[in-house]
Amino acid sequence: MSNIQDKVVIITGASSGIGEATAKLLAKKGNKIVLGARREERLKEIMKDIDTEGELAAYQVTDVTKHDDVEDLAKLALDKFGRIDVWINNAGLMPHSTFDKLKVKEWERMVDVNIKGVLYGIAAALPSMRERKSGHFINLSSVAGHQTHPGGGVYSGTKYAVRAISEALRQEEAVAKSNVRVTIISPGAVATELPNTITDEDLKQGINQLYEAVAISPERIAETIAFAIDTPSDTTMNEILLRPTVQEV
Ligand code: NDP
């Protein structure tokens, strides 16, 4: 496997955390990056860091809960760089709460971003990948996509769903012999803005303490994603589950 990559990579949720770290690392490795998220100022700052000339990267303000926005992001990649090699469904939020708090709006938001956002990403990228008989989806699930705990029911539900969707897509593309690869990335605690979405005061402090005690840097996940991309095309990392060494569950 080489250190040089030359792929067109689209990243949703590229304005912070894992998406930002991945955009920066993959740009450094020679890939062309298309960034999508809602916070334009953040995207502009990241663009400055990875591509001062605007030739190797592009961004578009994207809300992954809007199908048209996600289609437009794919169109930007196709218009500017001519293809989509890798689509990283990374945008997500984690407003943990126990069910008795009835935070129905937050449940809906998690379903919209964490599940429907991934489906819109698949819809936007799969046709051109099928046509070229080449492509790679990288979908962010979580350790929470393997196990759950009080307060994490809806978030876990969305991350279990990401794994189910990804596995069925993988099977379909294998049958179709489309050469479209699917990789699930399932991290444990990573030091990002993710816990900031928690509004349940009974849970917030404990989760922040856990993150402060064990979380690893988002660069670790970026390196893992780069590794999955770099695997020779006849082989796919179907899922990579990774945790901080000191994280128990
Ligand atoms: P961050 O909060 O740092 O990043 C989340 C990203 O998602 C931001 O760029 C945000 O951008 C974007 N986002 C949120 N809502 C939308 C939306 N409607 N449309 C487009 N983009 C959106 O967290 P992480 O980097 O940690 O999270 C990235 C992924 O990793 C998530 O799917 C998360 O579930 C997963 N993950 C994270 C773990 C962790 O411990 N940090 C562990 C396991 C999985 P903006 O607000 O600008 O739109």
CSV table of N, CA and C in Angstrom, one decimal, residues 111 114-116 118-119 122 139-141 144-146 154-168 184:
chain,number,residue,atom,x,y,z
A,111,VAL,N,-32.6,10.6,13.5
A,111,VAL,CA,-33.0,9.8,12.4
A,111,VAL,C,-32.8,10.5,11.1
A,114,ASN,N,-28.5,11.1,10.9
A,114,ASN,CA,-27.7,9.9,11.0
A,114,ASN,C,-28.1,8.7,10.1
A,115,ILE,N,-29.4,8.7,9.8
A,115,ILE,CA,-29.9,7.6,8.9
A,115,ILE,C,-30.2,8.2,7.5
A,116,LYS,N,-31.2,9.1,7.5
A,116,LYS,CA,-31.6,9.6,6.1
A,116,LYS,C,-30.4,10.3,5.4
A,118,VAL,N,-27.4,9.4,5.4
A,118,VAL,CA,-26.6,8.3,4.8
A,118,VAL,C,-27.3,7.8,3.6
A,119,LEU,N,-28.6,7.7,3.6
A,119,LEU,CA,-29.3,7.2,2.5
A,119,LEU,C,-29.2,8.2,1.3
A,122,ILE,N,-25.9,7.8,-0.3
A,122,ILE,CA,-25.9,6.6,-1.2
A,122,ILE,C,-26.6,6.9,-2.5
A,139,ASN,N,-19.0,4.6,5.7
A,139,ASN,CA,-20.1,5.1,6.5
A,139,ASN,C,-19.7,5.0,8.0
A,140,LEU,N,-19.9,6.2,8.7
A,140,LEU,CA,-19.6,6.2,10.1
A,140,LEU,C,-20.7,5.6,11.0
A,141,SER,N,-20.4,4.5,11.5
A,141,SER,CA,-21.3,3.9,12.6
A,141,SER,C,-20.6,4.3,13.9
A,144,ALA,N,-21.4,2.3,19.4
A,144,ALA,CA,-22.8,2.4,19.8
A,144,ALA,C,-23.7,1.7,18.7
A,145,GLY,N,-23.1,1.3,17.6
A,145,GLY,CA,-23.8,0.5,16.6
A,145,GLY,C,-23.7,-0.9,16.9
A,146,HIS,N,-23.0,-1.3,18.0
A,146,HIS,CA,-22.9,-2.7,18.4
A,146,HIS,C,-23.5,-3.0,19.7
A,154,VAL,N,-31.7,5.9,21.0
A,154,VAL,CA,-32.0,6.4,19.7
A,154,VAL,C,-30.7,6.5,18.9
A,155,TYR,N,-29.7,7.1,19.5
A,155,TYR,CA,-28.4,7.2,18.8
A,155,TYR,C,-27.9,5.8,18.4
A,156,SER,N,-27.9,4.9,19.3
A,156,SER,CA,-27.5,3.5,18.9
A,156,SER,C,-28.4,2.9,17.8
A,157,GLY,N,-29.7,3.2,17.9
A,157,GLY,CA,-30.6,2.7,16.8
A,157,GLY,C,-30.2,3.3,15.5
A,158,THR,N,-29.8,4.5,15.4
A,158,THR,CA,-29.4,5.1,14.1
A,158,THR,C,-28.0,4.4,13.7
A,159,LYS,N,-27.2,4.1,14.6
A,159,LYS,CA,-25.9,3.6,14.2
A,159,LYS,C,-26.0,2.1,13.9
A,160,TYR,N,-26.9,1.4,14.6
A,160,TYR,CA,-27.2,0.0,14.1
A,160,TYR,C,-27.7,0.0,12.7
A,161,ALA,N,-28.6,1.0,12.4
A,161,ALA,CA,-29.2,1.2,11.1
A,161,ALA,C,-28.1,1.4,10.1
A,162,VAL,N,-27.1,2.2,10.4
A,162,VAL,CA,-26.0,2.5,9.4
A,162,VAL,C,-25.3,1.2,9.1
A,163,ARG,N,-25.1,0.3,10.1
A,163,ARG,CA,-24.5,-1.0,9.8
A,163,ARG,C,-25.3,-1.9,8.9
A,164,ALA,N,-26.6,-1.9,9.2
A,164,ALA,CA,-27.5,-2.7,8.4
A,164,ALA,C,-27.6,-2.2,6.9
A,165,ILE,N,-27.7,-0.9,6.8
A,165,ILE,CA,-27.8,-0.3,5.4
A,165,ILE,C,-26.5,-0.6,4.7
A,166,SER,N,-25.4,-0.5,5.4
A,166,SER,CA,-24.1,-0.6,4.7
A,166,SER,C,-23.9,-2.1,4.3
A,167,GLU,N,-24.3,-3.0,5.2
A,167,GLU,CA,-24.0,-4.4,4.9
A,167,GLU,C,-24.9,-4.9,3.7
A,168,ALA,N,-26.2,-4.4,3.6
A,168,ALA,CA,-27.0,-4.8,2.5
A,168,ALA,C,-26.5,-4.2,1.2
A,184,ILE,N,-17.6,0.2,6.9
A,184,ILE,CA,-18.2,0.8,8.1
A,184,ILE,C,-17.0,1.1,9.0
